[in-house]
mmCIF file of C-alpha atoms and ligand atoms in Angstrom:
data_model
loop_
_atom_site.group_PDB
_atom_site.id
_atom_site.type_symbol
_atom_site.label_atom_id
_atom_site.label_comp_id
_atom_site.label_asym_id
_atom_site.label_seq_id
_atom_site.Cartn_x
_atom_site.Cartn_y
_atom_site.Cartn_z
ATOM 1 C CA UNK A 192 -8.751 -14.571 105.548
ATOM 2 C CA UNK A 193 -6.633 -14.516 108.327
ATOM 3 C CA UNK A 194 -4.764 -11.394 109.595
ATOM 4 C CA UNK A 195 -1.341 -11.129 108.479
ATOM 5 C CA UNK A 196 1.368 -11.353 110.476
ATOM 6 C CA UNK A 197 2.359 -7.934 110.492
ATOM 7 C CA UNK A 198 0.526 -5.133 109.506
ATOM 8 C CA UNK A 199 1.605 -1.383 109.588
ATOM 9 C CA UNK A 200 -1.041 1.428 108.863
ATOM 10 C CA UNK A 201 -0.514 4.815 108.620
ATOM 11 C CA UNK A 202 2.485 5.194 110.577
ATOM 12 C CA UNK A 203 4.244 8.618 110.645
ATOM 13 C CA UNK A 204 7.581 8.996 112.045
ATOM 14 C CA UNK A 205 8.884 12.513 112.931
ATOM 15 C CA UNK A 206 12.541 14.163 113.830
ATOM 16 C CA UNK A 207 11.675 17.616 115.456
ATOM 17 C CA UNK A 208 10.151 19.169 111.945
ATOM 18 C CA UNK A 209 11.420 16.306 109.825
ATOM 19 C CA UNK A 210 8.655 14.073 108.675
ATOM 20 C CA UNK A 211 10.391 10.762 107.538
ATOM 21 C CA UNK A 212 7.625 8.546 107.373
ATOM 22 C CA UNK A 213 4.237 10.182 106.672
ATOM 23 C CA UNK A 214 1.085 7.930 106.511
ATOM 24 C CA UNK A 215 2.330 4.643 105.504
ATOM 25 C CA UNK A 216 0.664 0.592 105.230
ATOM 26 C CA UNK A 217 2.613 -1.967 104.817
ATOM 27 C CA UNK A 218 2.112 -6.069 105.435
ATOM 28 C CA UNK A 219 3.717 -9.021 105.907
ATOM 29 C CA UNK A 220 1.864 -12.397 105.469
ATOM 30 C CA UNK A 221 2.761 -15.530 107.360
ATOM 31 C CA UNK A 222 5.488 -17.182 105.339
ATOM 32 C CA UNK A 223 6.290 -14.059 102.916
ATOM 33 C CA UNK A 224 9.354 -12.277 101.352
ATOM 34 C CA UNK A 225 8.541 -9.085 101.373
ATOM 35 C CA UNK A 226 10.644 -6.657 100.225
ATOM 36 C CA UNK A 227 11.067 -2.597 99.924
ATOM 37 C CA UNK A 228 13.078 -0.599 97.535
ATOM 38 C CA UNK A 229 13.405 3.614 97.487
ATOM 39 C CA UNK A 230 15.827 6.039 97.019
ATOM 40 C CA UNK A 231 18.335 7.329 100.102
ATOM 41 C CA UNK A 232 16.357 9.057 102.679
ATOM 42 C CA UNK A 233 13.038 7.658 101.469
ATOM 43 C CA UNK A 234 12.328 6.892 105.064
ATOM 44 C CA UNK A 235 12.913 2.847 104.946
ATOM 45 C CA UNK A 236 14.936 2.581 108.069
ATOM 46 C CA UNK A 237 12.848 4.911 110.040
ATOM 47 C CA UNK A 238 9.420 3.008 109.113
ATOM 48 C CA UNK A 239 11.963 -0.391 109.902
ATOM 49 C CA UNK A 240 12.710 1.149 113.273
ATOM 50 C CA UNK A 241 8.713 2.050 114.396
ATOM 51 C CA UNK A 242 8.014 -1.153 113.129
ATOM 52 C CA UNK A 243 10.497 -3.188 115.469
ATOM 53 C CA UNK A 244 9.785 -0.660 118.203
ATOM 54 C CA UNK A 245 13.220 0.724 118.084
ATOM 55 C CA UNK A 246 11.558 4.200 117.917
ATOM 56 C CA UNK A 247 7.752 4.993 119.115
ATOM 57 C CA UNK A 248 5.896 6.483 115.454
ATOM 58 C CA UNK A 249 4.266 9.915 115.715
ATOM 59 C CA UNK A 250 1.064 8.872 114.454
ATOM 60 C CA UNK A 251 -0.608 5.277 112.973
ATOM 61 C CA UNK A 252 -0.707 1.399 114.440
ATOM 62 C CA UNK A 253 1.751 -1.434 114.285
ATOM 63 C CA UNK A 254 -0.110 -5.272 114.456
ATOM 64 C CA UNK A 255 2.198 -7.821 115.081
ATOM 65 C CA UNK A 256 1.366 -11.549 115.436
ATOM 66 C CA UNK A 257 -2.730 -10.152 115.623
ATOM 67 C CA UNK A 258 -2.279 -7.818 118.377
ATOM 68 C CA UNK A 259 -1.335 -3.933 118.940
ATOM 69 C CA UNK A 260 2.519 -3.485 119.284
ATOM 70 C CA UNK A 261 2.205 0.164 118.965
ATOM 71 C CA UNK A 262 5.090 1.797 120.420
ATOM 72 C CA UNK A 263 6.430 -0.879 122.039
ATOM 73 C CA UNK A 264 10.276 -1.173 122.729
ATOM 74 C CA UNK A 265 12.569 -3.887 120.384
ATOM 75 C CA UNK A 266 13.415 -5.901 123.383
ATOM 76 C CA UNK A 267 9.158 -6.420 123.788
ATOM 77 C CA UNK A 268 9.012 -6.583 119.950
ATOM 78 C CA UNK A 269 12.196 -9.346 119.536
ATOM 79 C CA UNK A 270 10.365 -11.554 122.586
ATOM 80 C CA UNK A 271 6.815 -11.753 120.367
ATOM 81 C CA UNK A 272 9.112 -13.346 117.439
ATOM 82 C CA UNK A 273 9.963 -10.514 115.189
ATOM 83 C CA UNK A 274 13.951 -9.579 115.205
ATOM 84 C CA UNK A 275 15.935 -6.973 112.922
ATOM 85 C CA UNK A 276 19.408 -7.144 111.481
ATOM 86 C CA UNK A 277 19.999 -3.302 111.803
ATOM 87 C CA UNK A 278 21.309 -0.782 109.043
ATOM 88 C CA UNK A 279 25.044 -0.720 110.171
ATOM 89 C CA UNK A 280 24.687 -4.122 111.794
ATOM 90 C CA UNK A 281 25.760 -2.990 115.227
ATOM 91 C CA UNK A 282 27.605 -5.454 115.953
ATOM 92 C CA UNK A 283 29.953 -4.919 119.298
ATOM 93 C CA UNK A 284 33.239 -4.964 117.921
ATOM 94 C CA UNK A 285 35.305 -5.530 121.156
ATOM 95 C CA UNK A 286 33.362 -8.534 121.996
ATOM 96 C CA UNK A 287 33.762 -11.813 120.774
ATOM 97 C CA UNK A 288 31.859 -13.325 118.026
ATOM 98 C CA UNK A 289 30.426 -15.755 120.114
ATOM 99 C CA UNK A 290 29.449 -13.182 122.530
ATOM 100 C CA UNK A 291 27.864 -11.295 119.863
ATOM 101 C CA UNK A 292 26.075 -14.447 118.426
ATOM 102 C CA UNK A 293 24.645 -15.190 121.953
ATOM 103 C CA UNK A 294 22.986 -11.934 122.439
ATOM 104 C CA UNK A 295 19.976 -13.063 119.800
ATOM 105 C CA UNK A 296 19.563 -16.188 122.670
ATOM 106 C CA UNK A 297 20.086 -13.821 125.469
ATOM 107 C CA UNK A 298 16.766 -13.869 127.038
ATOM 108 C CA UNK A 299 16.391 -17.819 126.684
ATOM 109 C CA UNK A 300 20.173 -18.358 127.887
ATOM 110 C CA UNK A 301 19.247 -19.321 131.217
ATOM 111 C CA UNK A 302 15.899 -21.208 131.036
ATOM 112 C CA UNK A 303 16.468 -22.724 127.920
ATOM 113 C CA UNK A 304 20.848 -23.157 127.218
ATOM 114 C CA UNK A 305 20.833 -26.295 125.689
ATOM 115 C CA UNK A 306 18.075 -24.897 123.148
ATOM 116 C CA UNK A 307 20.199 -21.859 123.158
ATOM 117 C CA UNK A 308 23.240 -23.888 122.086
ATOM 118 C CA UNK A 309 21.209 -26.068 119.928
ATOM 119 C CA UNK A 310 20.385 -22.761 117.557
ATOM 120 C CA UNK A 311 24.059 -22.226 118.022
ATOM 121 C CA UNK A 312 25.094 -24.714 116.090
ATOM 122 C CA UNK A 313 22.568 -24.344 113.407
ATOM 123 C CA UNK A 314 23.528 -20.839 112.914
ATOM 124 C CA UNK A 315 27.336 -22.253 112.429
ATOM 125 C CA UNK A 316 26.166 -24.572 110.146
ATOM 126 C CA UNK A 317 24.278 -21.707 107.873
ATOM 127 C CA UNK A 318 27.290 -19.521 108.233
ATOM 128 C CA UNK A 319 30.138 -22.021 108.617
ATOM 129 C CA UNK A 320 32.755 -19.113 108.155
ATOM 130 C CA UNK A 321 31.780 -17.833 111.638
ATOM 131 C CA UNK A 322 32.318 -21.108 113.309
ATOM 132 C CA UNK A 323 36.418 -21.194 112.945
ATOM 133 C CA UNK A 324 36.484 -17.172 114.016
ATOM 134 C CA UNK A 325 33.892 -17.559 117.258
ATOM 135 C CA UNK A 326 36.690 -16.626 119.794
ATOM 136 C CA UNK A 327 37.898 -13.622 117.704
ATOM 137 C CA UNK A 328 36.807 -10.388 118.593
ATOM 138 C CA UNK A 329 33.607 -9.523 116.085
ATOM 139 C CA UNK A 330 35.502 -6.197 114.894
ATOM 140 C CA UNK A 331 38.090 -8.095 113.368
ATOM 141 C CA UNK A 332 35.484 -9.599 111.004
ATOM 142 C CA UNK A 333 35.155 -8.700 107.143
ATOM 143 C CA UNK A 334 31.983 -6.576 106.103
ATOM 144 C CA UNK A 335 30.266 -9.811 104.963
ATOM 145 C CA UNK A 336 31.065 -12.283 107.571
ATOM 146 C CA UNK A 337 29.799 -9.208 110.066
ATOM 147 C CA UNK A 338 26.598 -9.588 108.440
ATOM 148 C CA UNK A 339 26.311 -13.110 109.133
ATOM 149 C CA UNK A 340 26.915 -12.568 112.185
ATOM 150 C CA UNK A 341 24.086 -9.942 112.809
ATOM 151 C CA UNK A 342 21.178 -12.357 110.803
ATOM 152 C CA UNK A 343 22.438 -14.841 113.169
ATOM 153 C CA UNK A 344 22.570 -13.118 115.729
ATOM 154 C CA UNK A 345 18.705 -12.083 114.934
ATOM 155 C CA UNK A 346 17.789 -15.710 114.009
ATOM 156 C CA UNK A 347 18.804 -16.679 117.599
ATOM 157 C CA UNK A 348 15.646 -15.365 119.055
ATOM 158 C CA UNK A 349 13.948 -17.474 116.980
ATOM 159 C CA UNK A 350 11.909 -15.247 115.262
ATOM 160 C CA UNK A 351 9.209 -15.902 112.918
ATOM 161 C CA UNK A 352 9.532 -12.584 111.311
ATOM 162 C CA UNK A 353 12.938 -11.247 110.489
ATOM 163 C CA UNK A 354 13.556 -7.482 109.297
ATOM 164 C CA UNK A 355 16.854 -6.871 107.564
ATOM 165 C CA UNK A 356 18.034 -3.270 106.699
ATOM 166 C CA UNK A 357 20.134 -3.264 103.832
ATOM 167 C CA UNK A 358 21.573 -6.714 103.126
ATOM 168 C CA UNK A 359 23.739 -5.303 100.530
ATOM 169 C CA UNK A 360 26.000 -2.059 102.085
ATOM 170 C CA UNK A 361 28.951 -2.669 101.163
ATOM 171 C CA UNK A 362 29.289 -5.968 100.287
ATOM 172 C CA UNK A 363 31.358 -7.740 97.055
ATOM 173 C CA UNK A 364 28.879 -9.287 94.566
ATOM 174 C CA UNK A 365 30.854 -12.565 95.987
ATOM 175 C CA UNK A 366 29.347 -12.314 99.049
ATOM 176 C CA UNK A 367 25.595 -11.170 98.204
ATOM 177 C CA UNK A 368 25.521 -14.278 96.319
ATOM 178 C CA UNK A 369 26.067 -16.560 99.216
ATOM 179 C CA UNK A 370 23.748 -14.201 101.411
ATOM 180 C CA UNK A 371 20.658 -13.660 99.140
ATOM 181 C CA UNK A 372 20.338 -18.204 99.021
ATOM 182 C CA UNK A 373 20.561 -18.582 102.677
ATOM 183 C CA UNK A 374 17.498 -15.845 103.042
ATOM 184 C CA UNK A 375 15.367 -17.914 100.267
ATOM 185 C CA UNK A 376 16.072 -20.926 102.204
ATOM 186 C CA UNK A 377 15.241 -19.754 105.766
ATOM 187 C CA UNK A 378 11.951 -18.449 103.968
ATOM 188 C CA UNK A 379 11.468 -21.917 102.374
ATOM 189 C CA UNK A 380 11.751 -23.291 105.693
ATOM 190 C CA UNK A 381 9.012 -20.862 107.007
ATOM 191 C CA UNK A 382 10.323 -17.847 108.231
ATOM 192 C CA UNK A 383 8.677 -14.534 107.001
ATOM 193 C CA UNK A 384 11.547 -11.967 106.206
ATOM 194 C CA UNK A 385 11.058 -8.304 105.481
ATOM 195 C CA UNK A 386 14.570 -6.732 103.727
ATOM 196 C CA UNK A 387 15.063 -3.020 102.750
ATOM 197 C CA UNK A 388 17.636 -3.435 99.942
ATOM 198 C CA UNK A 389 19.124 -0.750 98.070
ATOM 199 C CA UNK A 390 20.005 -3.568 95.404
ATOM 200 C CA UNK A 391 16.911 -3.338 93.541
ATOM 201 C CA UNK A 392 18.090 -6.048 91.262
ATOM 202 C CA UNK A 393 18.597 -8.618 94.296
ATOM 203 C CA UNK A 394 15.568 -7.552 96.181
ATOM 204 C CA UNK A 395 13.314 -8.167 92.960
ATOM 205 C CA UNK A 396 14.945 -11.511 92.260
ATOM 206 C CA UNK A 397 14.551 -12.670 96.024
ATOM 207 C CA UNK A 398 11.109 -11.847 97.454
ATOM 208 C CA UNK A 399 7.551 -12.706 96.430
ATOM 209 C CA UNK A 400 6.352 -8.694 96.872
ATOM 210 C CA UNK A 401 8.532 -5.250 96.790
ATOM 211 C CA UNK A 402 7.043 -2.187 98.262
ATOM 212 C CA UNK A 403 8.069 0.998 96.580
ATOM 213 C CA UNK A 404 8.596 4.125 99.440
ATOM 214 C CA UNK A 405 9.951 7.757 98.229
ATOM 215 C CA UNK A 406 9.450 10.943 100.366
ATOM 216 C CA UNK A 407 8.030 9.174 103.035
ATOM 217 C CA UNK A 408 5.565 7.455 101.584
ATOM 218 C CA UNK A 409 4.776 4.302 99.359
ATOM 219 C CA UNK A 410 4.699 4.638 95.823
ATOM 220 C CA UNK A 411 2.986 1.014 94.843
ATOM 221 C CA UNK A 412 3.337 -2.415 95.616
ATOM 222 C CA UNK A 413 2.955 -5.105 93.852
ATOM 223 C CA UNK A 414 4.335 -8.973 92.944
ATOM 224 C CA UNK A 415 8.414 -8.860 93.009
ATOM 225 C CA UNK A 416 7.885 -10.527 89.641
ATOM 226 C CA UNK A 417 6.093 -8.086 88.007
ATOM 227 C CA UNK A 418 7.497 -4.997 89.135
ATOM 228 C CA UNK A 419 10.799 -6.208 87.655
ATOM 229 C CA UNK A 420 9.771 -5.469 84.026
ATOM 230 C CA UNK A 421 7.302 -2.204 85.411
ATOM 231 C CA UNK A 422 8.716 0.807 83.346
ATOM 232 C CA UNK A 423 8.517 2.838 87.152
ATOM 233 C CA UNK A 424 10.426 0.385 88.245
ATOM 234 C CA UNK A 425 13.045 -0.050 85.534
ATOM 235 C CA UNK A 426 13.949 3.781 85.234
ATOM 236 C CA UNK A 427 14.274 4.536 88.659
ATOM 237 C CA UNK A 428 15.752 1.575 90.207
ATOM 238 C CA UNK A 429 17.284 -0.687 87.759
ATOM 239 C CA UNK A 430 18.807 2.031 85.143
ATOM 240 C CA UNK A 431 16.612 0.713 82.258
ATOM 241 C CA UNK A 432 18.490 -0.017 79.137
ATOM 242 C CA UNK A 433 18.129 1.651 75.874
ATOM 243 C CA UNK A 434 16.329 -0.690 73.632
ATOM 244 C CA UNK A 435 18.946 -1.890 70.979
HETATM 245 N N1 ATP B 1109 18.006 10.269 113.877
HETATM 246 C C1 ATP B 1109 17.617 11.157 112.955
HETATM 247 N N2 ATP B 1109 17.522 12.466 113.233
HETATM 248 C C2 ATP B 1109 17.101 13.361 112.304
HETATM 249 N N3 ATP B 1109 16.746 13.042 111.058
HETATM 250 C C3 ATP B 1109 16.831 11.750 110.715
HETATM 251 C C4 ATP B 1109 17.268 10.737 111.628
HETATM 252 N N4 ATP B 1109 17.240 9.554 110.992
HETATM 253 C C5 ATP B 1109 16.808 9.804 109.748
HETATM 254 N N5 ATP B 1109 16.553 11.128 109.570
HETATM 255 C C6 ATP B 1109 16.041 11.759 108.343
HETATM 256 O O1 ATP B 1109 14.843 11.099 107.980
HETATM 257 C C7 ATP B 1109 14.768 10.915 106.575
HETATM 258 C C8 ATP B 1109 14.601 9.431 106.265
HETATM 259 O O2 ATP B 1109 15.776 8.750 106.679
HETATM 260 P P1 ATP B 1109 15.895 7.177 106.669
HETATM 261 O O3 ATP B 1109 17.215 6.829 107.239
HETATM 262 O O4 ATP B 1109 14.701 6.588 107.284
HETATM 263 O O5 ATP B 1109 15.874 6.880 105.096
HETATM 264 P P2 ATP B 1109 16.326 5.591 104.288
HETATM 265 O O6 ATP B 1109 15.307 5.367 103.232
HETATM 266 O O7 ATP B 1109 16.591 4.482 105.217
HETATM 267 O O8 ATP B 1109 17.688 6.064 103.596
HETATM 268 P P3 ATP B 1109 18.994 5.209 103.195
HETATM 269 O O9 ATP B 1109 18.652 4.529 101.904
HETATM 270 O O10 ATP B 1109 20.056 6.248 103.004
HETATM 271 O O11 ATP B 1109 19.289 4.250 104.304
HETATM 272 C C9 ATP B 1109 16.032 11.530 106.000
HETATM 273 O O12 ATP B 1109 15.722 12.818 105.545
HETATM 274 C C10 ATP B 1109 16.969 11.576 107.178
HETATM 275 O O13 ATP B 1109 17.868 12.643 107.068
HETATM 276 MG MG1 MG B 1110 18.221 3.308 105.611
#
């Protein structure tokens, strides 16, 4: 078998004496959904953030693409194809939405612009609600249409893995519904996604396999499928309902 695309192991992330993340594996196959689920302060963004090299881990190995990316910076991480949508979405709110969007093709922008504007256009044809508000500046955007401007703005490095933190924060049911489709589709069309959702619900629904993390380290793992009607999963995660 091939290796898979990514693949974490043991990684420990520390702040001074806290220990967020403390020993953990985790994979992502070419072409998968993967998703992970866990309480607040479970340690999902910091394992997110060793993972795209947005902080160096304390201790264990990050593969990505079949080589060692240990430790190396997001800017490194997002030119070997793999691209996060942060928690918060840092977008730069006194910047134009086109300005943000270009960012993601920042690095191909000048040997590559009509490519560049090629993706462009894609990207406003996934997320037509940007397209009419490119000029505006990003801050004045709603909570939703900011986040479809950060996957965008991720997708424009053309990445063929894409790590989302928390899809869901804050968002109208409305909205999720229009999100959580475009994600199946890019993944139809190839792209391997990795999404820490706090929507259990959603996450299960969406992905092909759900990692379970707590206290810094994973639970179990298993097919999204399955885990959906696990008794772990229903009581902690999807407020099981008493049986009638
Ligand atoms: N920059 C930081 N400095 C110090 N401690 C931090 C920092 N970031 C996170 N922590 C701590 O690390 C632990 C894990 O936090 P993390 O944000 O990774 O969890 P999480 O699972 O993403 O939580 P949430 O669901 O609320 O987003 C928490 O105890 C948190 O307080
Ligand atoms: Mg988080």
């Amino acid at each position: 078998m091939s290796a898979p695309l990514l693949q974490a192991e043991g990684i420990r992330v520390s702040y001074g004496r806290i220990e967020a993340v403390r020993g953990v594996d985790l994979h992502v196959g070419a072409g998968e959904f993967v998703g992970v689920i866990g309480s607040n302060g479970a340690g999902k963004s910091s394992l997110m953030r060793a993972i795209a090299g947005v902080l160096s881990p304390a201790g264990g190995r990050v593969a990505f693409g079949g080589e060692d990316t240990t430790g190396q910076p997001s800017h490194r991480m997002v030119a070997r194809g793999l691209a996060m949508v942060p928690e918060g979405r840092m977008i730069f709110a006194d910047q134009t939405v086109r300005e943000n969007l270009l960012l993601g093709g920042y690095s191909r922008l000048r040997s590559d612009p009509q490519g560049v504007a090629a993706d462009e256009d894609r990207m406003l044809t996934l997320f037509p609600r940007l397209k009419e508000r490119l000029a505006q500046e990003a801050g004045t955007l709603s909570g939703g249409e900011q986040q479809m401007l950060a996957i965008a703005r991720g997708l424009l490095s053309r990445p063929r893995l894409l790590v989302i933190d928390e899809l869901s924060l804050g968002l109208a049911p409305v909205i999720l519904d229009m999100l959580f489709p475009v994600l199946a589709q890019l993944n139809k069309e190839g792209l391997s996604i990795l999404l820490v959702e706090q929507m259990a619900s959603y996450a299960l629904s969406v992905t092909d396999r759900t990692y379970v993390m707590e206290n810094g380290r994973m639970l179990f793992d298993g097919a999204s499928r399955e885990l959906a009607n696990d008794p772990r999963v229903l009581d902690a995660y999807l407020g099981r309902r008493k049986a009638a």
